[in-house]
Amino acid sequence: MASEDIWILGIHMTKFGKHPDKDTVDLATEAALGALADGGVTMRDVGVLAAGNLMGRGAGIGQLIQKQVGQTGIPVYNVANACATGATALRTAIMAIKAGECDMGLAVGVEKLAGAGLLTGGSRATEKDTWERSGRYGEVAALDGRVGTETMPGVFAQIGMEYAHRYGGIDFELFAQIAEKNHAHSTLNPLASYQKRFTLEEIMNDVMISFPNTRPMCSANCDGAAAAVVVDDSKLKTLSGSQQRRAVKVSASILTTDPWEEACQVLPNVNTLTRNAAAQAYEASGIGPEDLDLVELHDCFATAELVHYDNLMLCEPGGAADLFRSGATWRDGRIPVNVSGGLESKGHPIAATGIANVWEICHHLRGEAGDRQIEGAKVGLAHVIGLGSACGVHVLERAAA
Amino acid sequence: MTAQIPLVDYLVLDPEPHLIAHECDGCAARYFDRRNACASCGGTAFHDEDVTTVGEVRAFTIVSLAAPGIPVPFVAAVVDCGGTSVRANLVNVPPDPAHVHTGMKVRLATQVVGTDSSGVEALGFGFEPLEGATDGQ
Ligand SMILES: [Zn+2]
């Protein structure tokens, strides 16, 4: 028996940016209460809570949220899956409903990252004065910077350069043009961290972080939270007409990891697991890439957005540069990508990102996206990837009514 | 002669510096780190295989921002060594996009990482351009 359809009943995203006066719990609470209010329900209606906060490192963000919004004794799942943490929380709530354990779930993702700087890369502070082997490479000293790079901008730069090498016709300027698009899009999003348009020259001449990614081509560290309330079909039918009309159908909720491949042992391969997730999502929803009205994809770096055009099958294999050059992924193009401004300008509060991108899609499908509304949007796709790796893809459809 | 040790256990210095991979007995998947079992086939038996010391740059970046204490800029790359992907820095080449490109042919080169308090020198590795490279010996 096919399980019931799942619906997003309520969803909320806080302003992304600097929130010096709010802590992680404040932001998560604002998102959770916002999502419940948006759905017209309360914590008493919710049967499962899944929550993520990567920097909290196991502090039990779910229980901390309960203490602010309602301790009803329901099961809490604190989840972590790198940058796919938010999508994992959402999928966990969906799975609980699909398993028949409850008919309504709440998913929350939150992060405080403003001013965090470079988040990855090995420190050399603790090096000893005599060589001693340790670790799985039997290393006598830190490897970051000596055996390649562990920084995210560097890893994703190589991912873009590998694609450029394989297919050709792709250069620094093309990657910079992708950032130009996303920053231009962000000017219409009042909740984005940055709403500043950059010229191509400004982007290319800005501080180089890891060639070819300059600073405005990297995701913006910021504070933010997002939350979603999900319900099954039977529950939705008991709710009001306006709740039913604003509900957004979750036509596919997919999570994948890396299948074994030779090359991904030394450089993460973000392509195969994304392609697999997209294929599964299209199969599950009966929706093809040509049916999508908009896409929010994981542009943690400009170099990443390009490869995901291909991975999400928005173009023919190898056709990502041609797709971009055609203008298709600008907001007035055939398949608008990251009309929110994307991670490069909207910002990337890690655990919130995988729900915030779903919020953006829902906003358009409900016709509530204001100045940046993609007119007549009926179907959208939200994609995140966390290195390690995990890939989340959600396909969303406007209610038929 | 100064005592030397390799930076990682998959770098072998004698008789000539080269890398070794831990190869799965069952499916020939190669790993540079210690594995409890093969991520491809689940086998638990491995043996060491030499990796060819010449290869081709498949991807690179020029890192200009790194953690404190790491000298920048430097070139980080993935080098295809006869079908085995190797992560390494590119060395003996200016770290700018005019001098580094994907597809360039490179060969293994060793570099001194440092000397510890007992006088032992740790040797790391990188890859240098084949063309125009000076003999490192
Ligand atoms: Zn094997």
Coordinates of C-alpha atoms and ligand atoms in Angstrom, one line a residue:
Chain A
M1 CA 0.0 0.0 0.0
A2 CA 1.4 3.4 -0.9
S3 CA 1.7 5.6 2.1
E4 CA -0.2 8.9 2.3
D5 CA 1.0 12.1 0.8
I6 CA 2.9 14.4 3.1
W7 CA 2.2 18.2 3.2
I8 CA 4.1 21.2 4.5
L9 CA 1.4 22.8 6.6
G10 CA 3.4 25.7 8.1
I11 CA 6.9 27.0 7.5
H12 CA 9.0 29.9 8.7
M13 CA 12.5 31.3 8.3
T14 CA 14.0 34.0 10.4
K15 CA 15.9 36.9 9.0
F16 CA 19.4 35.6 8.1
G17 CA 22.3 37.8 9.2
K18 CA 23.7 39.0 12.4
H19 CA 21.6 38.5 15.5
P20 CA 24.0 39.6 18.4
D21 CA 21.0 40.0 20.8
K22 CA 19.6 36.5 20.2
D23 CA 21.1 33.1 21.1
T24 CA 20.6 29.8 19.3
V25 CA 17.6 28.9 21.3
D26 CA 16.0 32.3 20.6
L27 CA 16.4 31.9 16.9
A28 CA 15.2 28.2 16.9
T29 CA 12.2 29.2 19.0
E30 CA 11.3 32.1 16.7
A31 CA 11.4 29.7 13.7
A32 CA 9.4 26.9 15.5
L33 CA 6.7 29.3 16.8
G34 CA 6.6 30.9 13.4
A35 CA 6.0 27.6 11.6
L36 CA 3.3 26.5 14.1
A37 CA 1.5 29.9 13.7
D38 CA 1.9 29.7 9.9
G39 CA 0.2 26.2 10.0
G40 CA -2.5 27.3 12.4
V41 CA -1.5 24.6 15.0
T42 CA 0.2 24.4 18.3
M43 CA 2.8 22.2 19.9
R44 CA -0.1 20.1 21.4
D45 CA -0.8 18.9 17.9
V46 CA 2.8 17.9 17.1
G47 CA 3.7 14.2 17.5
V48 CA 7.4 14.3 16.7
L49 CA 10.2 16.9 16.8
A50 CA 13.4 16.6 14.8
A51 CA 16.0 19.4 15.2
G52 CA 19.6 20.2 14.2
N53 CA 22.3 22.6 15.3
L54 CA 25.7 21.6 14.1
M55 CA 27.8 24.0 16.2
G56 CA 25.9 22.9 19.3
R57 CA 27.7 19.6 19.2
G58 CA 25.2 17.4 20.9
A59 CA 23.7 19.9 23.3
G60 CA 20.2 18.6 22.6
I61 CA 18.8 21.5 20.6
G62 CA 15.4 19.7 20.3
Q63 CA 14.9 19.5 24.1
L64 CA 16.1 23.1 24.4
I65 CA 13.4 24.2 21.9
Q66 CA 10.7 22.2 23.7
K67 CA 11.5 24.1 26.9
Q68 CA 10.5 27.3 25.1
V69 CA 7.6 26.1 23.0
G70 CA 6.0 23.3 24.9
Q71 CA 7.3 20.2 26.7
T72 CA 4.7 17.7 25.6
G73 CA 6.8 14.6 26.1
I74 CA 6.9 13.7 22.4
P75 CA 10.0 11.9 20.9
V76 CA 12.8 14.3 19.9
Y77 CA 15.5 13.4 17.3
N78 CA 18.6 15.6 17.4
V79 CA 20.1 15.1 14.0
A80 CA 23.5 16.0 12.4
N81 CA 24.4 15.6 8.8
A82 CA 26.8 18.5 8.0
C83 CA 25.2 21.1 5.7
A84 CA 22.3 18.6 5.0
T85 CA 21.3 18.7 8.7
G86 CA 18.1 20.8 8.1
A87 CA 17.0 18.5 5.3
T88 CA 17.7 15.5 7.5
A89 CA 15.6 16.9 10.3
L90 CA 12.7 17.5 7.8
R91 CA 13.0 14.0 6.4
T92 CA 13.1 12.5 9.9
A93 CA 9.8 14.2 10.8
I94 CA 8.4 13.0 7.4
M95 CA 9.6 9.4 8.1
A96 CA 8.0 9.3 11.5
I97 CA 4.6 10.3 9.9
K98 CA 5.1 7.8 7.1
A99 CA 5.8 5.1 9.6
G100 CA 2.4 5.9 11.2
E101 CA 3.8 7.0 14.5
C102 CA 2.0 10.4 14.4
D103 CA 0.2 12.6 11.9
M104 CA 2.1 15.9 12.5
G105 CA 5.8 16.6 12.9
L106 CA 8.0 19.7 13.5
A107 CA 11.5 20.1 12.0
V108 CA 13.9 22.9 13.1
G109 CA 17.3 23.9 12.0
V110 CA 19.4 26.7 13.6
E111 CA 22.9 28.0 13.5
K112 CA 24.8 31.0 15.0
L113 CA 27.7 31.6 12.6
A114 CA 28.0 35.4 12.1
G115 CA 31.7 36.3 12.1
A116 CA 32.8 32.7 12.3
G117 CA 35.4 33.1 9.6
L118 CA 37.0 30.0 7.9
L119 CA 35.2 27.0 9.4
T120 CA 37.5 24.2 8.4
G121 CA 41.1 23.4 8.0
G122 CA 43.6 21.8 10.3
S123 CA 45.4 23.7 13.0
R124 CA 49.2 23.4 13.6
A125 CA 49.0 24.7 17.1
T126 CA 49.5 21.4 18.8
E127 CA 52.4 20.0 16.8
K128 CA 54.9 18.1 19.0
D129 CA 58.7 18.6 19.1
T130 CA 59.5 15.0 18.2
W131 CA 57.9 13.2 15.2
E132 CA 55.3 10.7 16.3
R133 CA 52.9 8.8 14.0
S134 CA 49.2 9.1 14.6
G135 CA 46.0 9.0 12.7
R136 CA 44.8 6.9 9.8
Y137 CA 47.5 8.2 7.4
G138 CA 50.2 7.5 10.0
E139 CA 51.1 11.2 9.8
V140 CA 53.8 12.8 11.9
A141 CA 52.5 16.3 11.4
A142 CA 49.3 18.1 10.4
L143 CA 48.4 17.4 6.7
D144 CA 46.2 20.4 5.9
G145 CA 48.3 22.6 3.6
R146 CA 51.0 20.0 3.3
V147 CA 48.9 17.3 1.5
G148 CA 46.4 19.4 -0.3
T149 CA 43.7 21.4 1.4
E150 CA 40.9 20.7 3.9
T151 CA 39.2 24.1 3.6
M152 CA 35.7 24.1 2.1
P153 CA 36.5 26.9 -0.4
G154 CA 39.5 24.9 -1.6
V155 CA 37.6 21.6 -1.8
F156 CA 34.7 23.1 -3.7
A157 CA 37.1 25.1 -6.0
Q158 CA 38.6 21.8 -7.0
I159 CA 35.2 20.3 -7.6
G160 CA 34.4 23.1 -10.0
M161 CA 37.8 22.9 -11.7
E162 CA 37.4 19.2 -12.2
Y163 CA 34.2 19.8 -14.0
A164 CA 35.8 22.5 -16.1
H165 CA 38.6 20.1 -17.0
R166 CA 36.3 17.4 -18.0
Y167 CA 34.0 19.5 -20.2
G168 CA 36.1 22.6 -21.1
G169 CA 34.9 26.1 -22.0
I170 CA 34.6 27.1 -18.3
D171 CA 36.8 29.8 -16.7
F172 CA 37.1 32.0 -13.7
E173 CA 34.8 34.6 -15.3
L174 CA 32.0 32.1 -15.7
F175 CA 32.1 31.0 -12.1
A176 CA 32.1 34.7 -11.1
Q177 CA 29.0 35.3 -13.3
I178 CA 27.1 32.7 -11.2
A179 CA 27.9 34.7 -8.1
E180 CA 26.8 37.9 -9.9
K181 CA 23.4 36.3 -10.6
N182 CA 22.8 35.2 -7.0
H183 CA 23.8 38.5 -5.5
A184 CA 21.5 40.2 -8.0
H185 CA 18.7 37.9 -7.0
S186 CA 19.3 38.7 -3.3
T187 CA 18.3 42.3 -3.7
L188 CA 14.7 41.2 -3.8
N189 CA 14.9 39.1 -0.7
P190 CA 14.4 41.1 2.5
L191 CA 15.4 38.1 4.7
A192 CA 18.8 37.6 3.0
S193 CA 22.0 38.4 4.9
Y194 CA 23.2 40.6 2.0
Q195 CA 21.1 42.4 -0.5
K196 CA 23.8 44.0 -2.5
R197 CA 24.3 43.7 -6.2
F198 CA 28.0 43.3 -7.3
T199 CA 29.4 43.9 -10.7
L200 CA 31.3 41.1 -12.4
E201 CA 34.5 43.2 -12.0
E202 CA 33.9 43.7 -8.3
I203 CA 33.4 39.9 -7.8
M204 CA 36.5 39.0 -9.8
N205 CA 38.7 41.6 -8.1
D206 CA 37.5 40.9 -4.6
V207 CA 39.7 39.0 -2.1
M208 CA 40.8 35.6 -3.5
I209 CA 39.9 32.9 -1.0
S210 CA 40.7 29.8 -3.0
F211 CA 41.1 30.2 -6.8
P212 CA 38.7 30.5 -8.6
N213 CA 36.5 31.4 -5.6
T214 CA 36.8 35.0 -4.4
R215 CA 35.0 36.2 -1.2
P216 CA 31.6 37.0 -2.8
M217 CA 31.7 33.6 -4.5
C218 CA 31.7 31.9 -1.1
S219 CA 28.7 31.2 1.1
A220 CA 28.1 33.9 3.8
N221 CA 28.4 32.8 7.4
C222 CA 25.4 34.1 9.3
D223 CA 22.9 33.5 12.1
G224 CA 19.5 32.1 11.2
A225 CA 16.9 29.4 11.7
A226 CA 14.1 27.8 9.8
A227 CA 11.3 25.4 10.8
A228 CA 8.5 23.4 9.1
V229 CA 5.4 21.6 10.2
V230 CA 4.5 18.6 8.2
V231 CA 1.3 16.5 8.2
D232 CA -0.2 13.6 6.4
D233 CA -3.2 13.6 4.0
S234 CA -5.7 12.4 6.6
K235 CA -4.8 15.1 9.1
L236 CA -4.8 17.8 6.4
K237 CA -8.4 16.9 5.4
T238 CA -9.5 17.6 9.0
L239 CA -8.1 21.2 8.8
S240 CA -9.7 24.4 7.4
G241 CA -10.0 25.3 3.8
S242 CA -7.4 28.0 4.0
Q243 CA -4.9 25.6 5.7
Q244 CA -5.5 23.1 2.9
R245 CA -5.1 25.7 0.2
R246 CA -1.8 26.9 1.6
A247 CA -0.4 23.4 2.2
V248 CA 2.5 22.4 -0.1
K249 CA 2.8 18.8 -1.1
V250 CA 6.1 17.0 -0.5
S251 CA 6.2 15.0 -3.7
A252 CA 9.6 13.6 -2.9
S253 CA 11.9 13.6 0.2
I254 CA 15.2 11.9 -0.6
L255 CA 18.5 11.5 1.3
T256 CA 21.5 9.9 -0.2
T257 CA 25.2 9.3 0.6
D258 CA 28.2 8.4 -1.5
P259 CA 28.3 5.1 -3.2
W260 CA 31.9 3.8 -3.4
E261 CA 33.9 5.4 -6.1
E262 CA 37.7 5.4 -6.7
A263 CA 38.1 9.2 -6.9
C264 CA 35.9 10.2 -4.0
Q265 CA 38.4 8.7 -1.6
V266 CA 40.7 11.7 -1.8
L267 CA 38.4 14.6 -3.1
P268 CA 34.7 14.5 -2.1
N269 CA 32.6 13.7 -5.1
V270 CA 29.4 15.8 -4.7
N271 CA 28.2 14.8 -8.1
T272 CA 27.2 11.1 -7.9
L273 CA 25.1 11.3 -4.7
T274 CA 23.4 14.4 -5.9
R275 CA 22.6 12.8 -9.3
N276 CA 21.3 9.7 -7.4
A277 CA 19.1 11.8 -5.1
A278 CA 17.7 13.8 -8.1
A279 CA 17.0 10.6 -10.0
Q280 CA 15.2 9.1 -7.0
A281 CA 13.3 12.3 -6.4
Y282 CA 12.1 12.5 -10.1
E283 CA 11.1 8.9 -10.0
A284 CA 9.2 9.2 -6.7
S285 CA 7.4 12.4 -7.7
G286 CA 6.7 11.6 -11.3
I287 CA 8.1 15.1 -12.0
G288 CA 11.0 15.7 -14.4
P289 CA 13.6 18.4 -14.4
E290 CA 11.7 20.1 -17.3
D291 CA 8.6 20.4 -15.1
L292 CA 10.4 22.5 -12.4
D293 CA 9.4 26.2 -12.1
L294 CA 12.3 27.0 -9.7
V295 CA 15.2 25.4 -8.0
E296 CA 17.1 26.2 -4.8
L297 CA 20.4 24.4 -4.9
H298 CA 23.4 24.2 -2.7
D299 CA 25.6 27.0 -4.0
C300 CA 28.0 26.9 -1.0
F301 CA 30.5 28.2 -3.6
A302 CA 29.9 29.5 -7.1
T303 CA 31.9 26.6 -8.3
A304 CA 29.4 24.2 -6.7
E305 CA 26.3 25.8 -8.4
L306 CA 27.7 25.0 -11.8
V307 CA 28.2 21.3 -11.2
H308 CA 24.7 20.9 -9.6
Y309 CA 23.0 22.2 -12.8
D310 CA 24.3 19.0 -14.3
N311 CA 23.8 16.8 -11.2
L312 CA 20.1 17.8 -10.9
M313 CA 19.8 17.2 -14.6
L314 CA 18.7 20.7 -15.4
C315 CA 20.9 20.3 -18.5
E316 CA 22.4 17.5 -20.6
P317 CA 25.6 15.9 -19.2
G318 CA 28.4 18.4 -19.7
G319 CA 26.0 21.2 -20.5
A320 CA 26.1 23.3 -17.3
A321 CA 28.1 26.2 -18.8
D322 CA 25.8 26.4 -21.8
L323 CA 22.7 26.3 -19.6
F324 CA 24.1 29.2 -17.5
R325 CA 25.2 31.2 -20.5
S326 CA 21.7 30.9 -22.0
G327 CA 20.4 32.9 -19.1
A328 CA 18.1 30.1 -18.1
T329 CA 19.0 30.2 -14.4
W330 CA 18.4 33.9 -13.9
R331 CA 15.1 34.7 -12.3
D332 CA 13.5 35.7 -15.7
G333 CA 15.0 32.5 -17.3
R334 CA 13.5 29.2 -18.2
I335 CA 14.5 27.5 -14.9
P336 CA 15.3 30.1 -12.2
V337 CA 18.0 28.9 -9.7
N338 CA 18.5 30.4 -6.3
V339 CA 16.1 33.4 -6.6
S340 CA 16.5 33.7 -2.8
G341 CA 20.1 34.9 -3.5
G342 CA 21.4 31.4 -2.5
L343 CA 24.0 30.7 0.1
E344 CA 26.3 33.2 -1.4
S345 CA 24.1 36.2 -0.4
K346 CA 21.1 34.9 1.5
G347 CA 23.6 33.2 3.8
H348 CA 24.4 29.7 5.1
P349 CA 23.5 29.1 8.7
I350 CA 24.4 25.4 8.3
A351 CA 21.7 23.4 10.0
A352 CA 19.0 25.9 8.9
T353 CA 19.9 25.8 5.2
G354 CA 18.1 22.5 4.4
I355 CA 14.8 23.9 5.7
A356 CA 15.3 27.5 4.5
N357 CA 15.5 26.4 0.9
V358 CA 12.2 24.5 1.3
W359 CA 10.7 27.7 2.8
E360 CA 11.8 29.7 -0.3
I361 CA 10.2 27.2 -2.6
C362 CA 6.9 27.0 -0.5
H363 CA 6.8 30.8 -0.6
H364 CA 6.7 30.9 -4.4
L365 CA 4.3 27.9 -4.6
R366 CA 1.9 29.7 -2.3
G367 CA 2.2 32.9 -4.3
E368 CA 3.5 34.7 -1.2
A369 CA 7.0 35.6 -2.4
G370 CA 6.3 39.3 -2.9
D371 CA 8.7 41.2 -5.2
R372 CA 10.6 38.1 -6.1
Q373 CA 7.6 35.9 -6.8
I374 CA 8.1 33.5 -9.8
E375 CA 4.7 33.9 -11.4
G376 CA 2.6 30.9 -11.6
A377 CA 5.1 28.6 -9.9
K378 CA 3.6 25.1 -9.3
V379 CA 6.6 22.9 -8.8
G380 CA 10.0 23.4 -7.2
L381 CA 13.0 21.5 -6.0
A382 CA 15.3 22.2 -3.0
H383 CA 18.7 20.6 -2.8
V384 CA 21.4 20.6 -0.1
I385 CA 24.7 18.7 0.3
G386 CA 26.8 18.2 3.4
L387 CA 30.3 17.0 2.9
G388 CA 31.1 13.6 4.1
S389 CA 28.7 13.3 2.4
A390 CA 24.9 13.5 2.5
C391 CA 22.6 15.0 -0.1
G392 CA 19.0 16.0 0.5
V393 CA 16.5 16.7 -2.3
H394 CA 12.9 17.7 -1.7
V395 CA 10.4 18.1 -4.6
L396 CA 7.5 20.4 -3.7
E397 CA 4.1 21.0 -5.4
R398 CA 1.4 23.6 -5.0
A399 CA -1.9 22.4 -3.6
A400 CA -4.3 21.5 -6.4
A401 CA -7.2 23.5 -4.9
Chain B
M1 CA 73.6 11.8 7.0
T2 CA 70.5 13.2 8.5
A3 CA 67.9 10.7 9.7
Q4 CA 64.7 11.1 7.7
I5 CA 61.2 9.9 8.2
P6 CA 58.2 10.2 5.8
L7 CA 55.4 12.6 6.7
V8 CA 52.8 9.9 6.1
D9 CA 53.1 6.1 6.2
Y10 CA 52.1 5.8 2.5
L11 CA 55.2 7.7 1.4
V12 CA 58.2 5.4 1.0
L13 CA 61.6 7.0 0.7
D14 CA 63.8 4.1 -0.4
P15 CA 65.2 3.3 -2.8
E16 CA 63.4 6.2 -4.6
P17 CA 60.6 8.2 -3.1
H18 CA 57.2 6.8 -4.1
L19 CA 53.7 6.4 -2.7
I20 CA 52.1 3.1 -1.8
A21 CA 48.4 2.4 -1.6
H22 CA 46.6 -0.2 0.5
E23 CA 44.9 -2.3 -2.1
C24 CA 42.0 -4.6 -1.4
D25 CA 42.8 -8.2 -2.1
G26 CA 39.2 -8.8 -3.3
C27 CA 38.4 -5.9 -5.6
A28 CA 41.6 -3.9 -6.0
A29 CA 40.1 -0.7 -4.5
R30 CA 42.9 1.5 -3.3
Y31 CA 43.2 3.5 -0.1
F32 CA 45.9 5.7 1.4
D33 CA 44.4 5.7 4.9
R34 CA 44.1 2.7 7.1
R35 CA 40.8 0.8 6.5
N36 CA 39.2 -1.8 8.7
A37 CA 37.3 -3.1 5.7
C38 CA 37.0 -2.3 2.0
A39 CA 34.3 0.4 1.4
S40 CA 33.7 -1.1 -2.1
C41 CA 33.4 -4.9 -1.5
G42 CA 33.6 -5.4 2.3
G43 CA 36.8 -7.4 2.1
T44 CA 39.2 -7.2 5.1
A45 CA 42.5 -8.2 3.4
F46 CA 44.8 -5.6 2.0
H47 CA 48.2 -5.5 0.5
D48 CA 50.5 -2.6 -0.5
E49 CA 50.9 -1.6 -4.1
D50 CA 53.3 1.0 -5.5
V51 CA 51.7 4.0 -7.1
T52 CA 53.3 5.4 -10.2
T53 CA 55.2 8.6 -9.5
V54 CA 54.0 10.5 -12.6
G55 CA 50.5 11.7 -13.2
E56 CA 48.2 14.4 -14.6
V57 CA 46.5 17.2 -12.7
R58 CA 42.8 16.6 -12.7
A59 CA 41.7 19.4 -10.4
F60 CA 43.5 22.2 -8.5
T61 CA 42.9 25.3 -6.5
I62 CA 45.2 28.0 -5.2
V63 CA 44.6 28.4 -1.5
S64 CA 44.9 32.0 -0.4
L65 CA 43.1 31.6 3.0
A66 CA 43.9 28.8 5.3
A67 CA 44.1 28.1 9.1
P68 CA 46.7 30.1 11.1
G69 CA 50.2 28.9 10.6
I70 CA 49.7 27.4 7.1
P71 CA 51.8 29.4 4.6
V72 CA 49.7 30.7 1.7
P73 CA 49.3 30.8 -1.2
F74 CA 49.8 27.2 -2.2
V75 CA 48.4 24.9 -4.9
A76 CA 46.3 22.0 -3.8
A77 CA 45.4 19.4 -6.4
V78 CA 44.1 16.0 -7.3
V79 CA 46.6 14.1 -9.4
D80 CA 45.6 11.1 -11.5
C81 CA 48.5 8.7 -11.1
G82 CA 47.8 5.9 -13.6
G83 CA 44.2 5.6 -12.5
T84 CA 44.8 6.2 -8.8
S85 CA 43.7 9.6 -7.5
V86 CA 46.2 11.3 -5.2
R87 CA 45.7 14.4 -3.1
A88 CA 48.8 16.6 -2.9
N89 CA 50.2 20.1 -3.3
L90 CA 51.8 21.1 -6.5
V91 CA 55.3 22.3 -5.8
N92 CA 58.2 24.0 -7.7
V93 CA 55.7 26.0 -9.7
P94 CA 54.5 29.6 -9.1
P95 CA 51.1 29.5 -7.3
D96 CA 49.2 31.4 -9.9
P97 CA 46.6 30.5 -12.6
A98 CA 49.1 31.4 -15.4
H99 CA 51.4 28.6 -14.4
V100 CA 49.1 25.9 -13.2
H101 CA 46.4 24.2 -15.3
T102 CA 44.4 21.0 -15.3
G103 CA 45.9 18.4 -17.6
M104 CA 49.4 19.3 -16.8
K105 CA 51.9 16.4 -16.4
V106 CA 53.6 16.2 -13.1
R107 CA 55.9 13.9 -11.1
L108 CA 56.4 13.2 -7.4
A109 CA 58.9 15.3 -5.5
T110 CA 59.8 15.3 -1.8
Q111 CA 60.2 18.3 0.4
V112 CA 61.5 18.8 3.9
V113 CA 58.6 19.5 6.3
G114 CA 60.8 20.2 9.3
T115 CA 63.3 18.8 11.7
D116 CA 62.4 17.7 15.2
S117 CA 64.3 18.2 18.5
S118 CA 66.2 14.9 18.0
G119 CA 67.4 16.0 14.6
V120 CA 65.2 13.8 12.5
E121 CA 64.0 15.4 9.3
A122 CA 60.4 14.7 8.2
L123 CA 59.9 14.5 4.4
G124 CA 56.6 15.3 2.8
F125 CA 55.7 15.0 -0.9
G126 CA 54.1 17.0 -3.6
F127 CA 54.0 17.0 -7.4
E128 CA 56.1 19.2 -9.7
P129 CA 55.7 19.9 -13.4
L130 CA 57.4 17.4 -15.6
E131 CA 58.4 20.0 -18.2
G132 CA 61.0 22.4 -17.1
A133 CA 61.4 20.7 -13.7
T134 CA 64.9 20.8 -12.2
D135 CA 66.3 17.5 -11.0
G136 CA 65.4 17.4 -7.3
Q137 CA 68.2 15.0 -6.4
Ligands
ZN1 ZN 37.3 -4.4 -2.0

